[in-house]
């Protein structure tokens, strides 16, 4: 592979995560985060050659932050930046794969904003700022939802009146597609199997969490739905609840739609159950010192995860392996072991030593001999976005 420098950008409403990488190499030439954009405390943090740097840029917006970043990226790329890959959360039904950014794709991303009112407008801010600063450079959008456009209709439709789907796009879309795609390909490579002829369960467990069933390189089912709230218990999100909760809280407590929505997205999950933290590492420590809320939060998290994986297995013709990824999946031997204890019917058992070894970036197989594969694989969404960007530039 000849040397190609791709800048990967992930824009939130007040932040930009970025990484400069050449997909031929495993390390990032430059990476970092601009945060608190639009406020007096806006700041740019970046890492280069093992050194950490920071720059205050009071009141800088997305464009201001990218303008500060540009000379550093060009210097790190020796003046040869080949393209920019943007993470875009929602591609609706329009995008089944990554897309070159032009006026038609921009309009389609804009028209999808009602499905992701917090995320897509923020992603667009980054795209528009980058187009303004690098008008000559090819730019590509890579969607969290695109990988799941291969779901069969019986997996993506809700049991709701058809008009809601047909006229308003109410269906399951799924998220974390870039991560599930990347780790399932890596799993096949590491196992000496053909990605186009193998079946995987994948659990991406970060602050947001989702499971996915992948058959022959295609997503066949996933736990998130219309929005990233559906499915597993997560850091601050409830995951599945009885939808009648909205009416119940309105009638009994007088809660508004917005109050319940806020509680489900920001005050629930590990944080709500434990009353302590949304952070699994903190909860493991608290549970070890006897905090009952932390213990309960971990138990619920693992049981719900196991139930979701068992449900996903309905979409597989055979199981070539289960993959754990994301901050919790890559680091928590406790979560992996508690989850698998609920999945004996799938014949999944761990080798305790291998499980304990796979933490802090150590990937590998952790199943007990003679049982189905269980793999810990570090996700690398930036690398997948860079590869997708490169594929479209070529
Ligand atoms: P994001 O979704 O924001 O990218 P990450 O993938 O970084 O999040 O995952 C964050 C989660 O991973 C947090 O709950 C954090 O506590 C957990 N985590 C990271 N390291 C460990 C560890 N050593 N043990 C348990 N949990 C960990």
XYZ file of C-alpha atoms and ligand atoms in Angstrom:
421
model
C 0.000 0.000 0.000
C 1.482 3.405 -0.946
C 1.534 6.045 1.754
C -1.798 7.900 2.084
C -2.625 10.361 4.851
C -6.269 10.517 5.865
C -7.682 12.869 8.496
C -10.626 11.325 10.364
C -13.051 13.725 12.034
C -15.811 12.926 14.529
C -17.789 16.069 15.377
C -20.098 16.467 18.346
C -22.162 19.563 19.119
C -19.288 21.154 21.086
C -16.347 18.873 20.347
C -14.232 17.431 17.538
C -12.281 14.198 17.890
C -9.666 13.754 15.180
C -6.926 11.394 14.056
C -4.452 11.577 11.210
C -3.475 8.145 9.960
C -2.014 6.232 7.116
C -3.991 2.966 6.894
C -0.724 1.181 5.991
C 0.467 1.797 9.574
C -1.151 0.922 12.872
C -0.294 4.128 14.787
C -1.909 7.572 14.510
C 0.536 10.275 13.292
C -1.561 12.828 15.198
C -4.720 12.527 17.267
C -6.681 14.593 19.717
C -9.781 16.411 20.795
C -11.090 19.962 20.555
C -13.683 20.519 23.263
C -15.985 23.124 24.814
C -16.244 24.728 21.373
C -18.209 27.973 21.265
C -17.387 28.714 24.930
C -14.671 30.889 26.507
C -12.969 27.629 27.622
C -12.577 26.123 24.142
C -9.384 24.090 24.058
C -7.466 21.874 21.632
C -5.567 18.827 22.946
C -3.405 16.705 20.649
C -0.788 13.972 20.766
C 2.073 13.648 18.350
C 5.213 11.491 18.600
C 4.248 10.446 22.130
C 4.058 14.094 23.290
C 0.871 15.742 24.578
C 0.063 19.371 23.708
C -2.779 21.800 24.507
C -3.826 25.156 23.126
C -6.500 27.463 24.567
C -8.632 28.998 21.807
C -11.288 31.093 23.632
C -14.676 31.090 21.878
C -13.396 29.115 18.873
C -16.186 27.354 16.977
C -15.830 24.203 14.802
C -14.277 26.143 11.941
C -11.936 28.001 14.303
C -10.788 24.704 15.826
C -10.213 23.092 12.419
C -8.261 26.199 11.315
C -5.950 25.723 14.324
C -5.656 22.062 13.533
C -4.908 22.434 9.821
C -1.232 23.535 9.959
C -0.490 20.811 12.524
C -2.120 18.154 10.357
C -0.277 19.330 7.253
C 3.036 19.357 9.078
C 2.408 15.856 10.505
C 1.427 14.641 6.996
C 4.543 16.261 5.453
C 2.233 18.484 3.404
C 0.512 15.466 1.800
C -3.029 15.093 3.117
C -5.030 12.915 0.694
C -8.551 13.043 2.083
C -10.852 13.546 5.048
C -13.231 10.940 6.453
C -16.149 12.182 8.557
C -18.085 10.034 10.995
C -21.789 10.678 10.497
C -24.190 9.088 12.952
C -27.355 8.651 10.885
C -27.581 7.812 7.209
C -31.251 6.758 7.339
C -32.238 4.416 4.503
C -30.368 6.586 2.014
C -26.840 5.399 2.780
C -25.954 1.713 2.680
C -22.220 2.469 2.610
C -19.755 5.345 2.833
C -20.290 8.180 0.374
C -18.170 10.928 -1.256
C -19.351 14.299 0.050
C -20.988 16.412 -2.643
C -24.110 18.560 -2.794
C -26.405 15.510 -3.195
C -24.959 13.593 -0.239
C -24.966 16.759 1.911
C -28.658 17.269 1.155
C -29.370 13.625 2.062
C -27.490 13.950 5.381
C -29.437 17.135 6.116
C -32.748 15.451 5.336
C -31.892 12.676 7.823
C -31.421 15.177 10.677
C -34.957 14.626 12.127
C -33.891 11.027 12.901
C -30.770 12.204 14.776
C -31.498 15.769 15.892
C -28.522 15.943 18.260
C -25.933 14.194 16.108
C -26.388 14.873 12.395
C -26.430 18.698 12.703
C -23.181 18.470 14.712
C -21.638 16.155 12.100
C -22.707 18.641 9.401
C -20.990 21.497 11.258
C -17.705 19.611 10.956
C -18.238 18.712 7.314
C -19.100 22.295 6.369
C -16.140 23.711 8.294
C -13.787 21.204 6.650
C -15.200 21.912 3.176
C -14.632 25.623 3.775
C -11.030 25.079 4.829
C -10.057 22.278 2.430
C -12.219 22.872 -0.673
C -9.877 20.909 -2.972
C -9.599 17.835 -0.779
C -11.833 14.754 -1.354
C -14.072 14.192 1.671
C -16.102 11.127 2.584
C -18.951 10.484 5.040
C -18.968 7.154 6.900
C -22.256 6.321 8.636
C -22.867 4.475 11.928
C -26.118 3.118 10.529
C -24.992 2.040 7.022
C -23.690 -1.424 7.995
C -27.133 -2.338 9.373
C -28.991 -1.546 6.146
C -28.634 -5.269 5.345
C -31.036 -6.218 8.172
C -33.969 -8.250 6.841
C -37.337 -6.540 7.116
C -38.516 -8.854 9.919
C -35.574 -7.557 11.997
C -35.852 -3.847 11.211
C -39.626 -3.324 11.381
C -41.411 -2.485 14.627
C -44.820 -4.052 15.176
C -46.452 -0.659 14.609
C -48.930 0.675 12.043
C -47.290 0.512 8.618
C -47.893 4.191 7.856
C -45.374 5.173 10.537
C -42.681 3.291 8.642
C -43.745 4.236 5.137
C -44.316 7.928 5.679
C -42.143 8.730 8.694
C -39.222 6.293 8.570
C -40.070 4.750 11.954
C -38.017 1.524 11.937
C -34.925 0.067 13.552
C -31.679 1.477 12.091
C -28.956 0.370 14.518
C -25.687 2.193 15.326
C -22.000 1.378 16.026
C -21.957 -0.194 12.526
C -18.383 0.916 11.803
C -17.158 -0.838 14.946
C -19.164 -4.069 14.471
C -17.942 -4.255 10.852
C -14.302 -3.643 11.802
C -14.143 -6.168 14.646
C -16.017 -8.889 12.755
C -13.546 -8.585 9.862
C -10.631 -8.701 12.307
C -12.190 -11.733 14.029
C -12.358 -13.619 10.732
C -8.747 -12.655 9.875
C -7.464 -13.681 13.309
C -9.335 -17.004 13.118
C -8.220 -17.855 9.575
C -11.850 -17.738 8.353
C -13.297 -16.004 5.316
C -15.266 -12.873 6.396
C -17.652 -13.655 3.527
C -18.290 -17.129 4.938
C -18.465 -16.856 8.728
C -20.962 -15.856 11.445
C -20.310 -13.722 14.515
C -21.941 -12.205 17.540
C -20.403 -8.898 18.519
C -20.810 -6.805 21.696
C -19.600 -3.200 21.490
C -19.533 -2.027 25.113
C -18.466 1.592 25.642
C -20.548 4.422 27.085
C -23.078 3.395 24.454
C -23.500 -0.370 24.100
C -24.933 -2.592 21.375
C -24.878 -6.166 20.122
C -24.880 -7.319 16.505
C -25.325 -10.557 14.547
C -23.025 -10.641 11.512
C -23.423 -13.287 8.798
C -21.012 -13.468 5.847
C -19.849 -9.885 6.420
C -23.377 -8.449 6.707
C -25.295 -7.198 9.718
C -28.417 -9.334 10.220
C -29.687 -7.891 13.497
C -28.578 -5.382 16.109
C -29.857 -4.219 19.471
C -30.151 -0.454 18.908
C -33.188 0.799 17.020
C -34.684 4.036 15.746
C -32.326 5.762 18.182
C -29.337 4.576 20.240
C -31.576 4.212 23.334
C -32.950 0.765 22.455
C -31.386 -2.480 23.656
C -28.754 -2.937 26.335
C -28.385 -1.098 29.629
C -25.595 1.457 28.981
C -23.581 4.071 30.883
C -26.447 6.538 31.342
C -29.078 5.097 28.952
C -31.799 2.746 30.136
C -31.927 0.517 27.062
C -35.232 -1.350 26.623
C -38.075 -0.319 28.894
C -41.833 -0.696 28.690
C -42.855 2.236 26.436
C -45.931 2.757 28.637
C -43.504 4.267 31.158
C -44.013 7.629 29.393
C -47.760 7.601 30.173
C -47.245 6.162 33.639
C -44.792 8.885 34.731
C -46.960 11.554 33.146
C -50.077 10.416 35.048
C -48.453 9.587 38.381
C -45.720 12.242 38.623
C -46.807 14.799 36.019
C -43.549 14.340 34.114
C -43.330 15.917 30.663
C -42.152 14.062 27.573
C -38.832 15.906 27.787
C -38.300 14.997 31.460
C -38.827 11.279 30.840
C -36.706 11.365 27.689
C -33.895 13.114 29.575
C -34.081 10.616 32.445
C -33.945 7.634 30.042
C -30.934 9.013 28.133
C -28.887 10.716 30.853
C -29.844 9.509 34.351
C -30.406 5.788 33.800
C -28.297 2.722 32.917
C -25.286 2.032 35.140
C -25.543 5.524 36.644
C -29.223 5.232 37.539
C -28.981 1.713 38.938
C -25.860 2.331 41.014
C -26.658 5.891 42.088
C -22.898 6.295 41.818
C -21.318 6.357 38.365
C -21.762 5.591 34.671
C -18.183 4.309 34.545
C -17.704 0.531 34.694
C -14.190 0.758 36.130
C -15.443 2.856 39.076
C -18.363 0.466 39.590
C -16.078 -2.572 39.674
C -13.985 -0.889 42.360
C -17.059 0.179 44.354
C -18.625 -3.267 44.089
C -15.403 -4.901 45.323
C -15.631 -2.663 48.400
C -19.222 -3.704 49.050
C -21.370 -0.985 47.370
C -24.731 -2.741 46.737
C -25.853 -0.320 43.986
C -22.639 -0.875 42.041
C -23.026 -4.646 42.369
C -26.618 -4.514 41.154
C -25.704 -2.271 38.201
C -23.045 -4.766 37.056
C -25.439 -7.732 37.486
C -28.186 -6.035 35.452
C -25.707 -4.918 32.785
C -24.352 -8.465 32.293
C -27.715 -10.232 32.408
C -29.231 -7.837 29.879
C -26.169 -8.218 27.656
C -26.426 -12.030 27.780
C -30.161 -11.888 26.970
C -29.446 -9.672 23.975
C -26.682 -11.974 22.686
C -28.981 -14.986 23.017
C -31.634 -13.078 21.055
C -29.086 -12.141 18.353
C -28.159 -15.809 17.958
C -31.590 -16.292 16.277
C -30.102 -14.504 13.240
C -27.088 -16.851 12.860
C -26.881 -20.106 10.874
C -23.901 -21.141 13.054
C -21.699 -19.438 15.636
C -18.043 -18.961 14.627
C -17.394 -16.739 17.608
C -18.447 -14.033 20.044
C -16.491 -10.761 20.012
C -16.107 -8.307 22.914
C -15.007 -4.752 22.078
C -15.282 -1.126 23.291
C -13.813 0.162 26.570
C -15.739 -2.335 28.734
C -15.530 -5.250 26.288
C -11.772 -4.794 25.851
C -10.983 -4.328 29.537
C -13.490 -5.875 31.879
C -12.727 -9.545 32.550
C -15.492 -9.383 35.180
C -18.202 -8.312 32.711
C -17.097 -10.951 30.183
C -17.139 -13.701 32.755
C -20.479 -12.716 34.358
C -22.102 -12.392 30.930
C -20.920 -15.801 29.732
C -22.150 -17.413 32.945
C -25.683 -16.705 31.596
C -24.932 -18.213 28.170
C -24.259 -21.867 28.967
C -27.011 -22.947 26.541
C -24.824 -21.528 23.740
C -22.004 -23.694 25.156
C -19.883 -20.582 25.792
C -17.192 -21.028 28.463
C -14.107 -18.941 29.266
C -10.526 -19.824 30.047
C -10.136 -17.737 33.222
C -6.426 -17.052 32.733
C -6.835 -15.970 29.124
C -9.797 -13.803 30.134
C -7.787 -12.103 32.887
C -4.881 -11.500 30.471
C -6.968 -9.692 27.814
C -7.071 -6.177 29.259
C -5.512 -2.805 28.347
C -5.122 -3.396 24.628
C -4.235 -7.091 24.844
C -6.468 -8.858 22.309
C -6.951 -12.576 21.790
C -9.023 -15.720 22.179
C -10.360 -16.348 25.704
C -12.607 -19.426 25.314
C -12.035 -22.678 27.150
C -10.596 -25.440 24.927
C -13.301 -27.327 23.027
C -15.869 -24.483 23.252
C -16.951 -21.843 20.708
C -14.534 -18.968 20.109
C -14.735 -15.877 22.315
C -12.475 -13.053 21.157
C -11.427 -9.752 22.696
C -10.654 -7.337 19.856
C -9.780 -3.647 20.172
C -12.082 -1.632 17.966
C -10.593 1.022 15.708
C -13.352 3.067 14.136
C -10.857 5.715 12.968
C -8.937 3.119 10.978
C -12.128 1.726 9.430
C -13.242 5.267 8.475
C -9.793 5.918 6.940
C -9.991 2.638 4.973
C -13.490 3.499 3.714
C -12.307 6.989 2.756
C -9.325 5.573 0.907
C -11.483 3.016 -0.923
C -13.637 5.844 -2.299
C -10.617 8.003 -3.241
C -9.212 5.143 -5.263
P -16.946 5.630 24.398
O -18.236 4.942 24.069
O -17.145 6.976 25.023
O -15.913 5.598 23.292
P -15.203 3.674 25.677
O -15.272 2.682 24.569
O -13.912 4.367 25.919
O -16.353 4.759 25.609
O -15.621 2.882 27.029
C -15.772 3.543 28.239
C -16.129 2.513 29.299
O -15.072 1.537 29.377
C -16.285 3.105 30.705
O -17.411 2.532 31.345
C -15.002 2.660 31.387
O -15.133 2.552 32.766
C -14.814 1.297 30.747
N -13.456 0.801 31.018
C -12.281 1.278 30.562
N -11.242 0.605 31.132
C -11.786 -0.301 31.969
C -11.257 -1.310 32.849
N -9.958 -1.483 32.971
N -12.130 -2.068 33.543
C -13.464 -1.892 33.435
N -14.022 -0.968 32.615
C -13.208 -0.190 31.906
